[in-house]
Amino acid sequence: MLSSVLGRSLHEIRRSFGWWALGIVGYVALIVAVWPTVKGIPAIEKLHNSYPEALKAFTSFGGSFEFGTPAGYLGAELFSFIAPLLLLVAAIGAGARSIAGEEEAGTLDLLLANPISRVRLALEKLGAVAIEMLGLGIVLLAALEVSARVAGMRIGFDKLAAASVSAVLLALAFGAIAFLLGASTGRRGRAIGIASALAVAAYLLNSLASLIKEIESLRPISPFYHYAASDPLHSGLQAGHVLVLAGIILVASAASPLLFDRRDLAV
Amino acid sequence: MSVIAAEMLSKDYGSGHGVFELDFEVRQGEVFAFLGPNGAGKTTTIRLMLDLIRPTGGRIEIFGLDVRARAVEIHRRLGYVPGDLRLYERMSGGELIRHFAGLRAIGDLAPAREIAQRLQLDLDRPIRALSRGNRQKLGLLQATMHSPDLLVLDEPTSGLDPLVQQVFHELVRETTARGGTVFLSSHVLSEVQQIADRVALVRAGRLALVESVQALRELASMRVEASFAQPPPADAFLRVPGVSELERHGQEVVFSLAGPVDPLIKALAAHTVLALDIHEADLQDVFLDLYRGAVEGDGDDVRESVANAL
């Protein structure tokens, strides 16, 4: 486990990964457990359907806003906000910590005195972030599938998987941006701050653009749009949207080692 | 063969900070000490050597290879202890060693364990619980466990207790004995004068002088204290070459001696000497002199180079 930078990076996150997983499982279980008590109660559905458009825009996950079906319920309660939020926080933290965290802790000098190139170091660190997020995605999907079965919620595994994959891709996009910022500046706090601000801006843009005609054409700029646009809980994934998110991940990931390799490391 | 070769190496941080136009060569098998006060540019030079920062001018090669283009190759043959040694706090010493051994593709950890034993370092303890001295030991261990061809040590002896310092000296000697080279920095000359073959004096980012310890020793004047049965005449030692009288208290006379000791001994023999004490030159004093630019040239090569450098 400790014989590579990738291995050590995974070794280091084993505890925090456990806590993240616990949080995701707990939240998913709670949300799904409530489902049997709210489904088929017309009053609740009516209440939600009478939400103002703005609120619907901020709590919808692709497609139309509906509360009475499993897909609509999970979209509103989980995938519209909490699931991407949890994964984004984890990904941005992991991405920023990877290089900048080690640089600020002062261990990077000693690490790079070993026969490992900066490019390889960055790629292994990126690999660790990807594996961590993939792991959290699997935890999310497993928690959804198991609790949906227990609660008798009828929604296909493929739909749950599509939404989970989309959420992981969205998180990884901002995680890769945080990684890029950390690798190119060496400042962890700055990387977290800028990546988080970008995520919030993207979320707001996507939500507001669905309400305001004048800026609707800007919607595709936001990764959140591509996260939800195919309405994964109803219709699965669409290659175009997946490719946009994957493209952000790839570009940020490819630029990171190059910029990291060019600069002076902080003392 | 030169192991490290710096040519007009500069790292300009602006407003006079950095290192400027460093020219030096470190030869295979020698212990080369980079000396200077804090802030003189020692760590900057070492980080340039390790490709952690990039020069703004000039070039530097290690093992004849460019430090940037061939960093991985160079680092495979190099061991490094940073001045500000930071380690993975959540690991144990053993885990750190296993990690670095993995990166270096070292399968056999027996040499590492042997060095740990000599350093009396407990590898099972978590690093966060280690004292400064023990961290320093761990730093030495990870730098020497693969028998590197070049050891780069930034202020290695600060924080080491005398016993560990002795093991440290052994490790340095073992490195040079098998043909390895040692580059170390220090701000205290007395720490390195026993192990260094040559010293480079760096001041405000520039090399003031590169000289062998032997030559510096010769440059330093010795202090001779003689106690006579009767006070010798005031002019008794005036004509002895290299000798000047510093103090006189009755029968006791203190001389400073630059150059060979024999003429003074011959002159002393004309009188009844009760006690004689000759102190070895203290390089610290020489350096202080050099720093003040107080050494006056008299034709001696070293003095000239010093005078030129300063």
Coordinates of C-alpha atoms in Angstrom, one line a residue:
Chain A
M1 CA 0.0 0.0 0.0
L2 CA 2.8 2.4 0.9
S3 CA 5.1 1.5 -2.0
S4 CA 3.7 4.3 -4.3
V5 CA 2.4 7.8 -3.9
L6 CA -1.0 6.6 -5.1
G7 CA -1.0 3.9 -2.5
R8 CA 0.0 6.3 0.3
S9 CA -2.6 8.8 -0.8
L10 CA -5.3 6.2 -0.5
H11 CA -3.9 5.0 2.7
E12 CA -4.1 8.5 4.1
I13 CA -7.7 9.1 3.2
R14 CA -9.0 5.7 4.6
R15 CA -10.4 7.3 7.7
S16 CA -12.0 10.3 6.1
F17 CA -13.4 8.1 3.4
G18 CA -15.1 6.1 6.1
W19 CA -16.8 9.1 7.5
W20 CA -17.9 10.4 4.1
A21 CA -19.3 7.0 3.3
L22 CA -21.1 6.9 6.6
G23 CA -22.6 10.3 6.0
I24 CA -23.8 9.4 2.5
V25 CA -25.3 6.1 3.6
G26 CA -27.0 7.8 6.6
Y27 CA -28.5 10.5 4.5
V28 CA -29.7 8.2 1.7
A29 CA -31.2 5.8 4.2
L30 CA -33.0 8.6 5.9
I31 CA -34.4 10.1 2.7
V32 CA -35.5 6.7 1.3
A33 CA -37.0 5.6 4.7
V34 CA -39.3 8.6 4.6
W35 CA -40.6 7.7 1.1
P36 CA -43.2 5.1 2.1
T37 CA -44.8 7.7 4.4
V38 CA -45.0 10.5 1.8
K39 CA -45.9 8.6 -1.3
G40 CA -49.4 8.6 -2.3
I41 CA -50.4 11.3 0.1
P42 CA -52.0 13.8 -2.3
A43 CA -51.7 16.7 0.1
I44 CA -47.9 16.5 0.2
E45 CA -47.7 16.1 -3.6
K46 CA -50.0 19.1 -4.0
L47 CA -48.0 21.1 -1.6
H48 CA -44.8 20.5 -3.5
N49 CA -46.4 21.0 -6.8
S50 CA -47.6 24.4 -5.6
Y51 CA -44.1 25.5 -4.9
P52 CA -43.2 28.7 -6.6
E53 CA -41.3 28.2 -9.9
A54 CA -38.1 29.6 -8.4
L55 CA -38.1 27.0 -5.6
K56 CA -38.8 24.3 -8.1
A57 CA -35.9 25.4 -10.2
F58 CA -33.5 25.1 -7.3
T59 CA -34.8 21.8 -6.1
S60 CA -35.3 20.0 -9.4
F61 CA -33.1 17.4 -11.0
G62 CA -33.7 17.4 -14.7
G63 CA -37.1 17.0 -16.3
S64 CA -40.2 18.2 -14.6
F65 CA -40.7 18.7 -10.9
E66 CA -42.8 16.0 -9.5
F67 CA -42.9 14.6 -6.0
G68 CA -45.1 11.6 -6.2
T69 CA -42.9 9.2 -8.2
P70 CA -39.7 7.7 -6.9
A71 CA -37.6 9.4 -9.6
G72 CA -39.2 12.8 -8.8
Y73 CA -38.8 12.3 -5.1
L74 CA -35.1 11.3 -5.2
G75 CA -34.4 14.1 -7.7
A76 CA -35.9 16.7 -5.4
E77 CA -34.7 15.4 -2.1
L78 CA -31.3 14.0 -3.0
F79 CA -29.9 14.7 -6.5
S80 CA -31.0 18.3 -6.8
F81 CA -28.8 19.4 -4.1
I82 CA -27.5 17.2 -1.2
A83 CA -25.9 14.4 -3.2
P84 CA -23.9 16.8 -5.5
L85 CA -23.1 19.0 -2.5
L86 CA -21.6 16.1 -0.5
L87 CA -19.7 14.8 -3.5
L88 CA -18.5 18.3 -4.5
V89 CA -17.2 19.1 -1.0
A90 CA -15.4 15.8 -0.9
A91 CA -13.9 16.2 -4.4
I92 CA -12.9 19.8 -4.1
G93 CA -11.2 19.1 -0.7
A94 CA -9.4 16.0 -2.1
G95 CA -8.3 17.8 -5.2
A96 CA -7.0 20.9 -3.4
R97 CA -5.3 18.8 -0.8
S98 CA -3.5 16.5 -3.2
I99 CA -0.5 18.6 -4.1
A100 CA -1.0 22.0 -2.4
G101 CA -1.8 20.3 0.9
E102 CA 1.4 18.4 0.8
E103 CA 3.3 21.5 -0.3
E104 CA 1.9 23.6 2.6
A105 CA 2.7 20.8 5.0
G106 CA 6.3 21.0 3.7
T107 CA 6.6 17.3 2.8
L108 CA 6.8 17.8 -0.9
D109 CA 10.5 18.7 -1.0
L110 CA 11.4 15.4 0.6
L111 CA 9.0 13.4 -1.5
L112 CA 10.4 14.9 -4.7
A113 CA 14.0 14.1 -3.7
N114 CA 12.9 10.5 -4.5
P115 CA 13.2 9.2 -8.0
I116 CA 9.7 10.2 -9.1
S117 CA 9.0 12.9 -11.6
R118 CA 6.6 15.7 -10.9
V119 CA 4.3 14.6 -13.8
R120 CA 4.1 11.1 -12.4
L121 CA 3.5 12.5 -8.9
A122 CA 0.6 14.6 -10.1
L123 CA -0.9 11.7 -12.1
E124 CA -0.8 9.4 -9.1
K125 CA -2.4 12.0 -6.9
L126 CA -5.1 12.6 -9.5
G127 CA -5.6 8.9 -9.6
A128 CA -6.1 8.8 -5.9
V129 CA -8.8 11.6 -6.1
A130 CA -10.5 9.7 -8.9
I131 CA -10.5 6.5 -7.0
E132 CA -11.8 8.2 -3.8
M133 CA -14.7 9.8 -5.8
L134 CA -15.4 6.6 -7.6
G135 CA -15.6 4.9 -4.2
L136 CA -18.0 7.5 -2.8
G137 CA -20.1 7.1 -6.0
I138 CA -20.3 3.4 -5.5
V139 CA -21.2 3.9 -1.8
L140 CA -24.0 6.3 -2.9
L141 CA -25.3 3.9 -5.5
A142 CA -25.1 0.9 -3.2
A143 CA -26.9 2.8 -0.4
L144 CA -29.6 3.9 -2.9
E145 CA -30.2 0.4 -4.3
V146 CA -30.3 -1.3 -0.9
S147 CA -32.5 1.2 0.8
A148 CA -34.8 1.5 -2.3
R149 CA -35.3 -2.3 -2.1
V150 CA -35.9 -2.2 1.6
A151 CA -38.4 0.7 1.4
G152 CA -40.1 -0.9 -1.6
M153 CA -39.3 2.1 -3.8
R154 CA -39.6 1.1 -7.5
I155 CA -36.9 2.6 -9.5
G156 CA -34.5 0.8 -11.7
F157 CA -30.8 0.2 -10.7
D158 CA -29.8 1.6 -14.1
K159 CA -31.5 4.9 -13.3
L160 CA -29.9 5.1 -9.9
A161 CA -26.6 4.3 -11.5
A162 CA -27.1 6.9 -14.2
A163 CA -27.8 9.6 -11.6
S164 CA -24.9 8.5 -9.4
V165 CA -22.4 8.5 -12.3
S166 CA -23.6 11.9 -13.3
A167 CA -23.1 13.2 -9.8
V168 CA -19.6 11.7 -9.5
L169 CA -18.7 13.2 -12.9
L170 CA -20.0 16.6 -11.8
A171 CA -18.0 16.4 -8.5
L172 CA -14.9 15.2 -10.3
A173 CA -15.1 18.2 -12.7
F174 CA -14.8 20.6 -9.8
G175 CA -12.4 18.3 -8.0
A176 CA -10.1 18.4 -11.1
I177 CA -10.4 22.2 -11.2
A178 CA -9.4 22.4 -7.5
F179 CA -6.5 20.0 -8.2
L180 CA -5.4 22.2 -11.1
L181 CA -5.5 25.3 -8.9
G182 CA -3.6 23.6 -6.1
A183 CA -1.0 22.0 -8.4
S184 CA -0.4 25.3 -10.2
T185 CA -0.4 27.6 -7.2
G186 CA 0.6 25.5 -4.2
R187 CA -2.2 27.2 -2.2
R188 CA -4.7 24.8 -0.8
G189 CA -7.0 27.5 0.7
R190 CA -7.1 29.4 -2.6
A191 CA -7.8 26.2 -4.6
I192 CA -10.7 25.3 -2.3
G193 CA -12.0 28.9 -2.4
I194 CA -12.0 29.4 -6.1
A195 CA -13.2 25.9 -7.0
S196 CA -16.1 26.3 -4.5
A197 CA -17.0 29.7 -5.8
L198 CA -17.1 28.4 -9.3
A199 CA -19.3 25.5 -8.2
V200 CA -21.8 27.9 -6.5
A201 CA -21.8 30.2 -9.5
A202 CA -22.4 27.2 -11.8
Y203 CA -25.3 26.0 -9.6
L204 CA -26.9 29.5 -9.5
L205 CA -26.4 30.0 -13.2
N206 CA -28.1 26.7 -14.1
S207 CA -31.0 27.3 -11.7
L208 CA -31.6 30.9 -12.6
A209 CA -31.2 30.3 -16.3
S210 CA -34.1 27.9 -16.1
L211 CA -36.3 30.8 -14.9
I212 CA -35.0 33.8 -16.8
K213 CA -35.4 33.7 -20.5
E214 CA -32.7 36.2 -21.2
I215 CA -29.9 34.1 -19.9
E216 CA -31.3 30.7 -20.8
S217 CA -28.8 30.4 -23.6
L218 CA -26.0 30.5 -21.0
R219 CA -27.2 27.4 -19.3
P220 CA -24.8 25.0 -21.1
I221 CA -21.9 26.8 -19.6
S222 CA -22.8 25.4 -16.3
P223 CA -21.6 21.9 -15.5
F224 CA -24.7 21.6 -13.3
Y225 CA -26.8 21.8 -16.5
H226 CA -24.9 18.8 -18.0
Y227 CA -25.2 17.0 -14.7
A228 CA -29.0 17.1 -14.8
A229 CA -30.0 17.8 -18.3
S230 CA -30.5 14.2 -19.5
D231 CA -32.9 13.7 -16.5
P232 CA -30.9 10.6 -15.4
L233 CA -33.5 9.2 -12.9
H234 CA -36.0 9.0 -15.7
S235 CA -34.0 8.5 -18.9
G236 CA -30.5 7.6 -18.0
L237 CA -27.4 9.3 -19.4
Q238 CA -26.8 11.1 -22.7
A239 CA -23.4 10.9 -24.3
G240 CA -23.2 14.6 -25.1
H241 CA -23.7 15.7 -21.4
V242 CA -21.4 13.0 -20.1
L243 CA -18.7 14.1 -22.6
V244 CA -18.9 17.7 -21.5
L245 CA -18.2 16.8 -17.9
A246 CA -15.6 14.2 -18.9
G247 CA -14.0 16.9 -21.0
I248 CA -13.7 19.3 -18.1
I249 CA -12.1 16.5 -16.0
L250 CA -9.7 15.6 -18.8
V251 CA -8.6 19.1 -19.6
A252 CA -8.0 20.1 -16.0
S253 CA -6.3 16.7 -15.3
A254 CA -4.0 17.1 -18.3
A255 CA -3.1 20.7 -17.5
S256 CA -2.3 20.0 -13.9
P257 CA 0.9 18.0 -14.3
L258 CA 2.2 20.3 -16.9
L259 CA 1.7 23.4 -14.8
F260 CA 3.0 21.7 -11.7
D261 CA 6.1 20.6 -13.6
R262 CA 6.9 24.2 -14.6
R263 CA 6.9 26.1 -11.4
D264 CA 9.0 26.7 -8.3
L265 CA 7.8 24.8 -5.2
A266 CA 7.1 26.8 -2.1
V267 CA 9.4 26.3 0.8
Chain B
M1 CA 35.3 13.8 -12.0
S2 CA 33.0 16.5 -10.7
V3 CA 29.8 15.3 -9.1
I4 CA 28.1 18.7 -8.9
A5 CA 29.0 21.5 -11.3
A6 CA 27.4 24.9 -11.0
E7 CA 28.1 27.5 -13.7
M8 CA 27.0 31.1 -13.2
L9 CA 24.0 29.7 -11.3
S10 CA 21.6 32.4 -10.3
K11 CA 18.2 32.5 -8.7
D12 CA 17.1 36.1 -8.5
Y13 CA 14.1 36.7 -6.2
G14 CA 14.5 40.4 -6.7
S15 CA 15.5 43.1 -4.2
G16 CA 18.9 41.4 -3.7
H17 CA 17.5 38.1 -2.5
G18 CA 18.5 34.8 -4.0
V19 CA 21.9 33.5 -5.2
F20 CA 24.0 35.0 -7.9
E21 CA 26.5 33.6 -10.4
L22 CA 27.6 30.7 -8.3
D23 CA 30.5 28.8 -9.8
F24 CA 31.6 25.7 -8.0
E25 CA 32.5 22.1 -8.5
V26 CA 32.2 19.3 -6.1
R27 CA 34.5 16.5 -6.8
Q28 CA 33.8 12.8 -6.4
G29 CA 34.6 11.4 -2.9
E30 CA 34.9 14.7 -1.1
V31 CA 32.9 16.3 1.6
F32 CA 32.0 19.8 0.5
A33 CA 30.6 22.2 3.0
F34 CA 28.5 25.2 2.0
L35 CA 28.9 27.7 4.8
G36 CA 27.2 31.0 5.5
P37 CA 24.9 32.8 7.8
N38 CA 21.2 32.2 7.7
G39 CA 19.7 33.8 4.7
A40 CA 22.9 33.7 2.6
G41 CA 21.4 31.4 0.0
K42 CA 22.4 27.9 1.1
T43 CA 18.9 26.4 1.0
T44 CA 18.2 28.1 -2.3
T45 CA 21.3 26.5 -3.8
I46 CA 20.3 23.1 -2.5
R47 CA 16.7 23.4 -3.8
L48 CA 18.2 24.4 -7.2
M49 CA 20.3 21.3 -7.1
L50 CA 17.2 19.2 -6.4
D51 CA 15.1 20.8 -9.1
L52 CA 12.6 22.0 -6.6
I53 CA 13.1 25.5 -7.9
R54 CA 14.4 26.6 -11.3
P55 CA 17.4 28.9 -11.9
T56 CA 16.9 32.4 -13.4
G57 CA 20.4 32.1 -14.9
G58 CA 23.3 29.7 -15.4
R59 CA 23.2 25.9 -15.1
I60 CA 23.8 23.1 -12.7
E61 CA 24.6 19.5 -13.4
I62 CA 24.9 16.5 -11.1
F63 CA 26.7 13.4 -12.2
G64 CA 27.1 15.3 -15.5
L65 CA 23.3 15.3 -16.0
D66 CA 21.1 18.3 -16.2
V67 CA 19.2 18.6 -12.9
R68 CA 15.9 19.3 -14.5
A69 CA 15.9 17.0 -17.6
R70 CA 17.4 14.1 -15.7
A71 CA 16.0 14.7 -12.3
V72 CA 14.6 11.1 -11.8
E73 CA 17.9 9.5 -12.7
I74 CA 19.8 11.9 -10.5
H75 CA 17.5 11.4 -7.5
R76 CA 17.8 7.7 -7.8
R77 CA 21.5 8.1 -6.8
L78 CA 21.0 10.9 -4.3
G79 CA 20.0 11.1 -0.6
Y80 CA 18.6 14.4 0.8
V81 CA 17.9 15.8 4.2
P82 CA 16.1 19.1 4.0
G83 CA 16.9 21.8 6.5
D84 CA 13.3 22.2 7.5
L85 CA 12.6 18.6 7.8
R86 CA 8.8 17.9 7.6
L87 CA 7.6 14.3 7.7
Y88 CA 4.3 12.6 7.4
E89 CA 3.0 13.1 10.9
R90 CA 0.4 10.3 10.7
M91 CA 2.9 7.6 9.7
S92 CA 5.3 5.7 11.8
G93 CA 9.0 5.9 11.1
G94 CA 8.8 2.4 9.6
E95 CA 5.9 3.4 7.3
L96 CA 7.8 6.4 6.1
I97 CA 10.9 4.2 5.4
R98 CA 8.7 1.6 3.6
H99 CA 7.1 4.4 1.5
F100 CA 10.4 5.8 0.4
A101 CA 11.9 2.4 -0.1
G102 CA 9.0 1.6 -2.4
L103 CA 9.5 4.8 -4.4
R104 CA 13.2 3.8 -4.7
A105 CA 12.3 0.2 -5.5
I106 CA 14.4 -1.0 -2.6
G107 CA 13.3 -4.5 -1.8
D108 CA 15.7 -5.2 1.0
L109 CA 15.1 -3.1 4.1
A110 CA 17.9 -4.8 6.1
P111 CA 20.3 -1.9 5.6
A112 CA 17.7 0.6 6.7
R113 CA 17.0 -1.4 9.8
E114 CA 20.7 -1.6 10.5
I115 CA 21.2 2.2 10.3
A116 CA 18.1 2.7 12.4
Q117 CA 19.7 0.5 15.0
R118 CA 22.9 2.4 15.0
L119 CA 21.0 5.6 15.3
Q120 CA 19.0 4.0 18.1
L121 CA 15.8 5.0 16.3
D122 CA 12.5 3.3 17.2
L123 CA 10.7 2.8 13.8
D124 CA 7.4 1.7 15.4
R125 CA 6.6 5.0 17.0
P126 CA 4.4 7.5 15.1
I127 CA 6.3 10.4 13.7
R128 CA 4.2 13.0 15.5
A129 CA 5.5 11.6 18.8
L130 CA 9.1 11.8 17.8
S131 CA 11.5 14.5 19.3
R132 CA 13.3 16.8 17.0
G133 CA 16.5 14.7 17.4
N134 CA 14.6 11.6 16.4
R135 CA 13.0 13.2 13.4
Q136 CA 16.5 14.3 12.3
K137 CA 17.6 10.6 12.7
L138 CA 14.7 9.5 10.5
G139 CA 15.8 12.1 8.0
L140 CA 19.3 10.8 7.9
L141 CA 18.0 7.2 7.7
Q142 CA 15.9 7.9 4.6
A143 CA 18.8 9.7 3.0
T144 CA 21.3 7.0 3.5
M145 CA 19.4 3.7 3.4
H146 CA 20.0 3.3 -0.4
S147 CA 23.8 4.0 -0.1
P148 CA 23.5 7.1 -2.4
D149 CA 26.4 8.3 -4.6
L150 CA 25.6 11.8 -3.4
L151 CA 24.4 12.9 0.0
V152 CA 22.9 16.4 0.2
L153 CA 22.4 17.6 3.7
D154 CA 20.9 21.0 4.6
E155 CA 22.0 22.0 8.1
P156 CA 22.2 18.3 9.1
T157 CA 23.7 18.6 12.5
S158 CA 21.4 21.1 14.1
G159 CA 19.4 19.3 16.8
L160 CA 21.5 16.2 16.9
D161 CA 22.9 15.1 20.3
P162 CA 26.6 14.3 20.4
L163 CA 26.1 10.5 20.2
V164 CA 24.0 10.8 17.1
Q165 CA 26.4 13.4 15.7
Q166 CA 29.1 10.7 15.9
V167 CA 26.9 8.2 14.0
F168 CA 26.2 11.0 11.5
H169 CA 30.0 11.5 11.0
E170 CA 30.3 7.8 10.5
L171 CA 27.6 7.8 7.9
V172 CA 29.3 10.6 6.1
R173 CA 32.7 8.8 6.2
E174 CA 31.2 5.6 5.0
T175 CA 29.7 7.5 2.1
T176 CA 33.0 8.9 1.0
A177 CA 34.8 5.6 1.7
R178 CA 32.8 3.9 -0.9
G179 CA 33.4 6.7 -3.4
G180 CA 30.3 8.7 -2.6
T181 CA 30.2 12.5 -2.3
V182 CA 28.7 14.7 0.4
F183 CA 27.4 18.2 0.0
L184 CA 26.3 19.8 3.3
S185 CA 25.4 23.2 4.4
S186 CA 25.9 24.8 7.8
H187 CA 26.1 28.1 9.4
V188 CA 28.5 26.9 12.1
L189 CA 31.9 26.1 10.9
S190 CA 33.0 24.2 13.9
E191 CA 30.3 21.6 13.1
V192 CA 31.8 20.8 9.8
Q193 CA 35.5 21.4 10.1
Q194 CA 36.2 17.9 11.2
I195 CA 34.4 16.2 8.3
A196 CA 34.6 18.7 5.4
D197 CA 37.4 18.5 2.9
R198 CA 36.6 21.8 1.3
V199 CA 34.4 24.7 2.2
A200 CA 32.6 27.3 0.2
L201 CA 31.8 30.5 1.9
V202 CA 28.6 32.1 0.8
R203 CA 27.6 35.5 1.7
A204 CA 24.5 37.5 0.5
G205 CA 23.9 35.0 -2.3
R206 CA 27.5 35.1 -3.7
L207 CA 30.4 32.8 -3.2
A208 CA 33.0 34.6 -1.2
L209 CA 35.6 31.8 -1.4
V210 CA 36.0 28.1 -2.0
E211 CA 39.0 26.6 -0.2
S212 CA 40.2 23.4 1.4
V213 CA 39.9 23.2 5.1
Q214 CA 43.6 22.4 5.2
A215 CA 44.5 25.6 3.5
L216 CA 42.3 27.6 5.8
R217 CA 43.9 26.0 8.8
E218 CA 47.3 27.1 7.5
L219 CA 45.9 30.5 7.0
A220 CA 44.9 30.7 10.6
S221 CA 47.4 31.8 13.1
M222 CA 48.2 29.6 16.1
R223 CA 48.3 30.7 19.7
V224 CA 51.4 29.8 21.6
E225 CA 51.6 30.3 25.4
A226 CA 55.0 29.9 27.0
S227 CA 56.0 30.2 30.6
F228 CA 59.7 30.9 31.3
A229 CA 61.9 30.5 34.3
Q230 CA 63.0 34.1 33.9
P231 CA 61.2 36.8 31.9
P232 CA 62.9 36.9 28.5
P233 CA 64.2 40.2 27.1
A234 CA 61.6 42.3 25.4
D235 CA 63.2 41.9 22.0
A236 CA 64.0 38.2 22.3
F237 CA 61.4 37.0 19.7
L238 CA 61.1 40.1 17.5
R239 CA 63.0 38.6 14.6
V240 CA 61.4 35.2 14.6
P241 CA 59.4 34.8 11.3
G242 CA 55.6 34.7 11.6
V243 CA 55.7 35.5 15.3
S244 CA 54.2 38.4 17.1
E245 CA 53.9 38.9 20.8
L246 CA 50.4 39.4 22.0
E247 CA 50.6 39.6 25.8
R248 CA 53.2 39.4 28.5
H249 CA 52.6 38.9 32.2
G250 CA 55.9 38.5 33.9
Q251 CA 57.3 35.1 33.0
E252 CA 54.3 34.2 30.8
V253 CA 54.2 35.3 27.1
V254 CA 51.5 34.7 24.6
F255 CA 52.5 34.6 20.9
S256 CA 50.5 34.5 17.8
L257 CA 52.2 32.3 15.2
A258 CA 51.4 32.3 11.4
G259 CA 53.6 29.9 9.5
P260 CA 55.9 27.0 10.5
V261 CA 56.4 26.4 14.2
D262 CA 60.0 25.4 14.0
P263 CA 61.7 28.9 14.1
L264 CA 59.8 29.8 17.3
I265 CA 60.7 26.5 19.0
K266 CA 64.4 27.1 18.2
A267 CA 64.1 30.7 19.6
L268 CA 62.3 29.4 22.7
A269 CA 65.1 26.9 23.3
A270 CA 67.5 29.6 24.1
H271 CA 65.6 30.2 27.3
T272 CA 64.4 28.0 30.1
V273 CA 60.9 27.1 29.3
L274 CA 58.7 25.8 32.1
A275 CA 55.5 25.2 30.2
L276 CA 54.4 25.5 26.6
D277 CA 51.0 25.4 25.0
I278 CA 50.2 25.6 21.3
H279 CA 46.6 25.8 20.3
E280 CA 45.4 24.5 17.0
A281 CA 44.0 27.2 14.8
D282 CA 40.3 27.8 15.3
L283 CA 38.7 28.1 11.9
Q284 CA 35.8 30.0 13.4
D285 CA 38.2 32.8 14.1
V286 CA 39.6 32.7 10.5
F287 CA 36.1 32.9 9.2
L288 CA 35.2 35.8 11.4
D289 CA 38.3 37.4 10.0
L290 CA 37.3 36.6 6.5
Y291 CA 33.9 37.9 7.1
R292 CA 35.3 41.2 8.3
G293 CA 37.6 41.2 5.3
A294 CA 40.4 41.5 7.9
V295 CA 42.9 39.1 6.5
E296 CA 45.7 41.1 4.8
G297 CA 47.4 39.7 1.8
D298 CA 51.1 39.0 2.0
G299 CA 51.6 36.9 -1.1
D300 CA 50.1 33.8 0.2
D301 CA 47.8 32.2 -2.4
V302 CA 45.0 31.7 0.0
R303 CA 45.2 35.2 1.3
E304 CA 45.1 36.5 -2.2
S305 CA 42.1 34.5 -3.1
V306 CA 40.4 35.5 0.0
A307 CA 41.3 39.1 -0.5
N308 CA 40.0 38.9 -4.1
A309 CA 36.9 37.1 -3.1
L310 CA 36.1 39.6 -0.4

